[in-house]
Amino acid sequence: MVAALRAVSRSLRHYKPRTSAFPESQQWLYQARRSLILDQAPSHSVSLHRLSDSDSGIVEVSLERPEVRNAIGKDMLRGLQNTFEAISKDSSANVLMIRSKVPKVFCAGADLKERKMMSSSEVRDFVNTLRATFSFLEALCIPTIAVIEGAALGGGLEMALSCDLRICGEEAVMGLPETGLAIIPGAGGTQRLPRIVGKALAKELIFTGRKIGGREAMSIGLVNYCVPAGEAHLKALEIARNINEKGPIAVRMAKKAIDEGLEVHKTSSLALEEECYEQTLNTNDRLEALAAFAEKRKPRYTGD
């Protein structure tokens, strides 16, 4: 146990706020899988946008492939990987929002027409790469928010499950219908859904492929908020702005403590919390917070 705690301390002592989203031990696997089917050509279906002025710490990834309801094919997967990697290297990014520019759909899942033309080995490589991409998204050190209006099915819901928060419109439809296609959710759905809604309910939703609406998703804890149709982006932006006002290092350390702490025994997780707290002590932002409190003004955080 002592050795384990020392290992945790060592890893956090050398923590750098902006490094690769994956641990070094997993980097080779991610890079190998991304090179199997993808290249660095620009994507036509994914765009990255930084909000301006006081919202400059908020970045937004937009999905736009209307002809197939944002189905995930090779081009979109390449775009998602490239944008997530760009965000992971951007020290000024504090919050990520993922939204659709296509009305009434977030992401309809896999591009089945493209999938039909693949061999079994190509399908395997594609799904493995998609899974690694969503794990990369999940491991980003900044908070991530999925903005769901309309359908979020299959891989679309798996992408949303990889985010920290999910906001939906009340007309949203969510589900993992893969068993109806004689396969299983293969991009993290079987692992993330039960961790969010519980094992029994996740089994029912995956075994039956049942789709649920926004209100039910809210009632089972699948989404954080369900708002009137068309207002999910406004609610997500409100939350993103709230996060963007907080100390960036503190928010990243809070995410790290929660995510990694849930994967280990409580004794180790409390040691992890201690070390994450330690990372916030010797920062200019903590001194700025105390000065702002004394001067009765809003703090101006720089992430230092």
Tab-separated table of C-alpha atoms in Angstrom:
chain	number	residue	atom	x	y	z
A	1	MET	CA	0.000	0.000	0.000
A	2	VAL	CA	2.813	2.410	0.898
A	3	ALA	CA	4.479	1.689	-2.431
A	4	ALA	CA	1.212	2.350	-4.252
A	5	LEU	CA	0.744	5.700	-2.501
A	6	ARG	CA	4.294	6.704	-3.297
A	7	ALA	CA	3.680	5.845	-6.946
A	8	VAL	CA	0.600	8.081	-6.971
A	9	SER	CA	2.589	10.905	-5.390
A	10	ARG	CA	5.420	10.548	-7.896
A	11	SER	CA	3.075	10.635	-10.881
A	12	LEU	CA	1.256	13.735	-9.669
A	13	ARG	CA	4.407	15.566	-8.595
A	14	HIS	CA	5.423	15.670	-12.239
A	15	TYR	CA	1.949	16.551	-13.524
A	16	LYS	CA	1.900	19.126	-16.318
A	17	PRO	CA	-1.429	20.829	-17.078
A	18	ARG	CA	-1.199	20.350	-20.844
A	19	THR	CA	0.231	17.079	-22.062
A	20	SER	CA	-1.126	14.180	-24.066
A	21	ALA	CA	-4.579	13.059	-22.960
A	22	PHE	CA	-3.369	9.460	-22.645
A	23	PRO	CA	-0.754	8.054	-20.245
A	24	GLU	CA	2.554	7.275	-21.952
A	25	SER	CA	1.886	3.547	-21.669
A	26	GLN	CA	-1.227	3.909	-23.856
A	27	GLN	CA	0.121	6.421	-26.383
A	28	TRP	CA	1.661	3.847	-28.706
A	29	LEU	CA	-1.629	1.955	-28.932
A	30	TYR	CA	-3.612	5.092	-29.722
A	31	GLN	CA	-1.134	6.224	-32.377
A	32	ALA	CA	-1.025	2.761	-33.939
A	33	ARG	CA	-4.799	2.604	-34.197
A	34	ARG	CA	-5.137	6.138	-35.570
A	35	SER	CA	-2.660	5.334	-38.353
A	36	LEU	CA	-4.483	2.196	-39.447
A	37	ILE	CA	-7.157	3.970	-41.475
A	38	LEU	CA	-6.679	7.703	-41.058
A	39	ASP	CA	-4.462	10.458	-42.345
A	40	GLN	CA	-3.938	14.136	-41.583
A	41	ALA	CA	-6.110	15.494	-44.411
A	42	PRO	CA	-8.658	18.081	-43.247
A	43	SER	CA	-12.133	16.831	-42.415
A	44	HIS	CA	-15.214	18.205	-44.164
A	45	SER	CA	-17.613	17.155	-41.408
A	46	VAL	CA	-15.945	18.372	-38.190
A	47	SER	CA	-14.926	21.939	-37.350
A	48	LEU	CA	-13.246	23.561	-34.353
A	49	HIS	CA	-14.213	27.039	-33.183
A	50	ARG	CA	-13.010	29.183	-30.294
A	51	LEU	CA	-15.495	31.544	-28.725
A	52	SER	CA	-14.405	35.172	-28.473
A	53	ASP	CA	-13.952	37.887	-25.844
A	54	SER	CA	-14.885	36.812	-22.306
A	55	ASP	CA	-15.680	33.307	-23.581
A	56	SER	CA	-12.212	32.817	-25.087
A	57	GLY	CA	-11.470	29.769	-22.917
A	58	ILE	CA	-14.420	27.888	-24.435
A	59	VAL	CA	-13.857	25.810	-27.580
A	60	GLU	CA	-16.574	24.202	-29.643
A	61	VAL	CA	-16.441	21.154	-31.903
A	62	SER	CA	-19.245	21.106	-34.472
A	63	LEU	CA	-20.497	18.065	-36.405
A	64	GLU	CA	-21.855	18.789	-39.867
A	65	ARG	CA	-22.635	15.903	-42.188
A	66	PRO	CA	-26.301	16.499	-42.966
A	67	GLU	CA	-26.664	14.017	-45.822
A	68	VAL	CA	-26.258	11.085	-43.395
A	69	ARG	CA	-27.457	12.706	-40.152
A	70	ASN	CA	-23.894	13.078	-38.855
A	71	ALA	CA	-23.190	9.354	-39.169
A	72	ILE	CA	-19.571	8.576	-38.272
A	73	GLY	CA	-17.499	7.561	-41.263
A	74	LYS	CA	-13.790	7.789	-41.929
A	75	ASP	CA	-13.845	11.525	-42.646
A	76	MET	CA	-15.696	12.381	-39.451
A	77	LEU	CA	-13.505	10.065	-37.371
A	78	ARG	CA	-10.401	11.727	-38.808
A	79	GLY	CA	-11.882	15.131	-37.989
A	80	LEU	CA	-12.723	14.136	-34.421
A	81	GLN	CA	-9.222	12.812	-33.815
A	82	ASN	CA	-7.487	15.856	-35.245
A	83	THR	CA	-9.654	18.318	-33.309
A	84	PHE	CA	-9.363	16.451	-29.995
A	85	GLU	CA	-5.588	16.291	-30.414
A	86	ALA	CA	-5.448	20.033	-31.191
A	87	ILE	CA	-7.471	20.795	-28.061
A	88	SER	CA	-5.218	18.575	-25.927
A	89	LYS	CA	-2.248	20.752	-26.933
A	90	ASP	CA	-4.013	24.099	-26.386
A	91	SER	CA	-3.141	25.431	-22.934
A	92	SER	CA	-5.684	28.254	-23.269
A	93	ALA	CA	-8.685	25.923	-23.686
A	94	ASN	CA	-10.704	25.574	-20.470
A	95	VAL	CA	-13.958	23.939	-21.601
A	96	LEU	CA	-14.981	21.907	-24.662
A	97	MET	CA	-18.502	21.756	-26.086
A	98	ILE	CA	-19.503	19.227	-28.772
A	99	ARG	CA	-22.589	20.123	-30.790
A	100	SER	CA	-24.285	19.415	-34.109
A	101	LYS	CA	-24.971	21.972	-36.815
A	102	VAL	CA	-27.523	19.618	-38.383
A	103	PRO	CA	-31.079	20.221	-37.139
A	104	LYS	CA	-32.783	17.494	-35.096
A	105	VAL	CA	-29.766	15.195	-34.853
A	106	PHE	CA	-26.641	15.036	-32.699
A	107	CYS	CA	-25.111	11.956	-34.301
A	108	ALA	CA	-26.973	8.966	-35.761
A	109	GLY	CA	-24.129	6.498	-35.100
A	110	ALA	CA	-22.020	4.586	-37.598
A	111	ASP	CA	-22.202	5.183	-41.328
A	112	LEU	CA	-23.706	1.796	-42.240
A	113	LYS	CA	-23.403	2.355	-45.989
A	114	GLU	CA	-19.678	2.899	-45.593
A	115	ARG	CA	-19.479	0.023	-43.109
A	116	LYS	CA	-21.114	-2.348	-45.629
A	117	MET	CA	-18.182	-1.832	-48.002
A	118	MET	CA	-15.580	-2.754	-45.349
A	119	SER	CA	-14.052	-6.174	-44.750
A	120	SER	CA	-14.236	-7.693	-41.264
A	121	SER	CA	-10.665	-6.627	-40.532
A	122	GLU	CA	-11.392	-3.075	-41.699
A	123	VAL	CA	-14.468	-2.928	-39.462
A	124	ARG	CA	-12.365	-4.139	-36.530
A	125	ASP	CA	-9.711	-1.491	-37.156
A	126	PHE	CA	-12.321	1.244	-37.532
A	127	VAL	CA	-14.167	0.350	-34.318
A	128	ASN	CA	-10.910	0.003	-32.369
A	129	THR	CA	-9.846	3.437	-33.582
A	130	LEU	CA	-13.231	4.934	-32.709
A	131	ARG	CA	-13.018	3.439	-29.210
A	132	ALA	CA	-9.516	4.858	-28.745
A	133	THR	CA	-10.696	8.270	-29.983
A	134	PHE	CA	-13.529	8.409	-27.461
A	135	SER	CA	-11.134	7.312	-24.708
A	136	PHE	CA	-8.858	10.179	-25.765
A	137	LEU	CA	-11.835	12.552	-25.507
A	138	GLU	CA	-12.697	11.184	-22.064
A	139	ALA	CA	-9.085	11.659	-20.906
A	140	LEU	CA	-8.828	15.337	-21.907
A	141	CYS	CA	-7.866	17.315	-18.814
A	142	ILE	CA	-10.556	19.975	-19.357
A	143	PRO	CA	-14.327	19.557	-18.815
A	144	THR	CA	-16.273	18.398	-21.871
A	145	ILE	CA	-19.983	18.943	-22.583
A	146	ALA	CA	-22.137	17.095	-25.129
A	147	VAL	CA	-24.964	19.261	-26.506
A	148	ILE	CA	-27.698	16.872	-27.650
A	149	GLU	CA	-30.645	17.924	-29.803
A	150	GLY	CA	-32.434	15.167	-31.687
A	151	ALA	CA	-30.970	11.701	-32.190
A	152	ALA	CA	-27.866	10.469	-30.365
A	153	LEU	CA	-27.711	6.800	-31.302
A	154	GLY	CA	-25.019	4.118	-31.269
A	155	GLY	CA	-21.632	5.758	-31.672
A	156	GLY	CA	-23.283	9.155	-31.282
A	157	LEU	CA	-24.423	8.301	-27.771
A	158	GLU	CA	-21.052	6.662	-27.060
A	159	MET	CA	-19.364	9.966	-27.917
A	160	ALA	CA	-21.710	11.792	-25.542
A	161	LEU	CA	-21.027	9.206	-22.815
A	162	SER	CA	-17.311	10.022	-23.161
A	163	CYS	CA	-18.010	13.632	-22.167
A	164	ASP	CA	-18.134	14.855	-18.568
A	165	LEU	CA	-21.571	16.455	-18.894
A	166	ARG	CA	-24.550	15.938	-21.200
A	167	ILE	CA	-27.259	18.522	-21.910
A	168	CYS	CA	-30.249	17.593	-24.075
A	169	GLY	CA	-33.386	19.093	-25.537
A	170	GLU	CA	-36.615	17.407	-24.489
A	171	GLU	CA	-37.137	16.058	-28.024
A	172	ALA	CA	-33.784	14.259	-27.984
A	173	VAL	CA	-33.759	10.501	-28.614
A	174	MET	CA	-30.926	8.385	-27.199
A	175	GLY	CA	-30.111	4.716	-27.474
A	176	LEU	CA	-27.627	1.953	-28.225
A	177	PRO	CA	-29.392	-0.126	-30.919
A	178	GLU	CA	-26.421	-2.304	-31.881
A	179	THR	CA	-27.867	-5.647	-30.744
A	180	GLY	CA	-30.536	-5.177	-33.417
A	181	LEU	CA	-27.669	-5.290	-35.931
A	182	ALA	CA	-26.268	-8.458	-34.314
A	183	ILE	CA	-23.299	-6.605	-32.768
A	184	ILE	CA	-22.663	-4.836	-29.458
A	185	PRO	CA	-21.782	-1.218	-28.672
A	186	GLY	CA	-18.069	-1.282	-29.429
A	187	ALA	CA	-16.834	2.256	-28.756
A	188	GLY	CA	-17.158	2.223	-24.981
A	189	GLY	CA	-20.940	1.978	-24.568
A	190	THR	CA	-20.934	-1.297	-22.616
A	191	GLN	CA	-18.501	0.210	-20.106
A	192	ARG	CA	-19.557	3.857	-19.771
A	193	LEU	CA	-23.346	3.478	-19.745
A	194	PRO	CA	-23.466	1.206	-16.646
A	195	ARG	CA	-21.050	3.507	-14.846
A	196	ILE	CA	-23.487	6.376	-15.418
A	197	VAL	CA	-26.957	4.822	-15.040
A	198	GLY	CA	-26.200	1.576	-13.196
A	199	LYS	CA	-25.700	-2.014	-14.327
A	200	ALA	CA	-29.293	-3.285	-14.458
A	201	LEU	CA	-30.665	-0.343	-16.421
A	202	ALA	CA	-27.696	-0.323	-18.791
A	203	LYS	CA	-28.234	-4.020	-19.483
A	204	GLU	CA	-31.899	-3.440	-20.298
A	205	LEU	CA	-31.133	-0.560	-22.664
A	206	ILE	CA	-28.332	-2.481	-24.428
A	207	PHE	CA	-30.065	-5.889	-24.570
A	208	THR	CA	-33.278	-4.413	-25.999
A	209	GLY	CA	-31.819	-1.488	-27.935
A	210	ARG	CA	-34.633	0.636	-26.489
A	211	LYS	CA	-34.537	4.340	-27.299
A	212	ILE	CA	-35.375	6.894	-24.633
A	213	GLY	CA	-36.379	10.540	-24.761
A	214	GLY	CA	-34.833	13.516	-23.054
A	215	ARG	CA	-37.077	13.510	-20.006
A	216	GLU	CA	-36.425	9.837	-19.261
A	217	ALA	CA	-32.701	10.360	-19.853
A	218	MET	CA	-32.804	13.076	-17.215
A	219	SER	CA	-34.753	10.891	-14.774
A	220	ILE	CA	-32.195	8.061	-14.943
A	221	GLY	CA	-29.162	10.350	-14.706
A	222	LEU	CA	-27.994	9.864	-18.283
A	223	VAL	CA	-28.037	13.621	-18.873
A	224	ASN	CA	-27.400	16.478	-16.456
A	225	TYR	CA	-30.150	18.715	-17.808
A	226	CYS	CA	-33.142	18.320	-20.130
A	227	VAL	CA	-34.375	21.665	-21.445
A	228	PRO	CA	-37.018	22.735	-23.971
A	229	ALA	CA	-36.207	21.657	-27.535
A	230	GLY	CA	-33.725	23.985	-29.213
A	231	GLU	CA	-32.319	25.349	-25.939
A	232	ALA	CA	-29.644	22.730	-25.170
A	233	HIS	CA	-26.853	24.857	-26.611
A	234	LEU	CA	-27.863	27.873	-24.519
A	235	LYS	CA	-27.887	25.773	-21.350
A	236	ALA	CA	-24.551	24.168	-22.205
A	237	LEU	CA	-23.051	27.601	-22.895
A	238	GLU	CA	-24.319	28.841	-19.532
A	239	ILE	CA	-22.568	25.949	-17.784
A	240	ALA	CA	-19.406	26.357	-19.888
A	241	ARG	CA	-19.239	30.053	-18.992
A	242	ASN	CA	-19.628	29.201	-15.316
A	243	ILE	CA	-16.731	26.727	-15.527
A	244	ASN	CA	-14.643	29.149	-17.606
A	245	GLU	CA	-14.781	31.694	-14.774
A	246	LYS	CA	-13.196	29.286	-12.297
A	247	GLY	CA	-9.509	28.613	-11.717
A	248	PRO	CA	-8.351	26.482	-14.689
A	249	ILE	CA	-5.803	24.450	-12.745
A	250	ALA	CA	-8.335	23.793	-9.986
A	251	VAL	CA	-10.943	22.553	-12.469
A	252	ARG	CA	-8.435	20.235	-14.164
A	253	MET	CA	-7.255	18.880	-10.827
A	254	ALA	CA	-10.858	18.323	-9.718
A	255	LYS	CA	-11.549	16.330	-12.889
A	256	LYS	CA	-8.397	14.280	-12.402
A	257	ALA	CA	-9.196	13.554	-8.748
A	258	ILE	CA	-12.757	12.450	-9.559
A	259	ASP	CA	-12.036	10.389	-12.677
A	260	GLU	CA	-8.931	8.613	-11.463
A	261	GLY	CA	-10.123	8.346	-7.868
A	262	LEU	CA	-13.187	6.346	-8.882
A	263	GLU	CA	-10.957	3.690	-10.437
A	264	VAL	CA	-8.959	2.884	-7.280
A	265	HIS	CA	-9.516	1.968	-3.628
A	266	LYS	CA	-10.686	4.854	-1.418
A	267	THR	CA	-7.388	4.981	0.498
A	268	SER	CA	-5.517	5.543	-2.750
A	269	SER	CA	-8.177	7.951	-4.024
A	270	LEU	CA	-7.860	10.129	-0.923
A	271	ALA	CA	-4.098	10.227	-1.421
A	272	LEU	CA	-4.779	11.242	-5.027
A	273	GLU	CA	-7.056	14.044	-3.805
A	274	GLU	CA	-4.324	15.269	-1.479
A	275	GLU	CA	-1.793	15.382	-4.287
A	276	CYS	CA	-4.239	17.131	-6.655
A	277	TYR	CA	-4.955	19.714	-3.962
A	278	GLU	CA	-1.212	20.189	-3.590
A	279	GLN	CA	-1.027	21.157	-7.266
A	280	THR	CA	-3.314	24.144	-6.598
A	281	LEU	CA	-1.430	25.541	-3.602
A	282	ASN	CA	1.558	27.208	-5.228
A	283	THR	CA	-0.273	28.940	-8.052
A	284	ASN	CA	-0.754	32.592	-8.899
A	285	ASP	CA	-4.442	31.881	-9.373
A	286	ARG	CA	-4.871	30.897	-5.702
A	287	LEU	CA	-3.230	34.164	-4.617
A	288	GLU	CA	-5.396	36.070	-7.086
A	289	ALA	CA	-8.531	34.457	-5.598
A	290	LEU	CA	-7.575	35.633	-2.094
A	291	ALA	CA	-6.749	39.135	-3.344
A	292	ALA	CA	-10.036	39.378	-5.256
A	293	PHE	CA	-11.983	38.283	-2.167
A	294	ALA	CA	-10.273	40.927	-0.028
A	295	GLU	CA	-10.854	43.610	-2.674
A	296	LYS	CA	-14.475	42.545	-3.317
A	297	ARG	CA	-14.007	42.018	-7.050
A	298	LYS	CA	-14.159	39.124	-9.496
A	299	PRO	CA	-10.877	37.204	-9.776
A	300	ARG	CA	-8.940	37.275	-13.040
A	301	TYR	CA	-7.469	33.799	-13.482
A	302	THR	CA	-4.642	33.094	-15.911
A	303	GLY	CA	-4.032	29.384	-15.353
A	304	ASP	CA	-0.665	30.003	-13.646
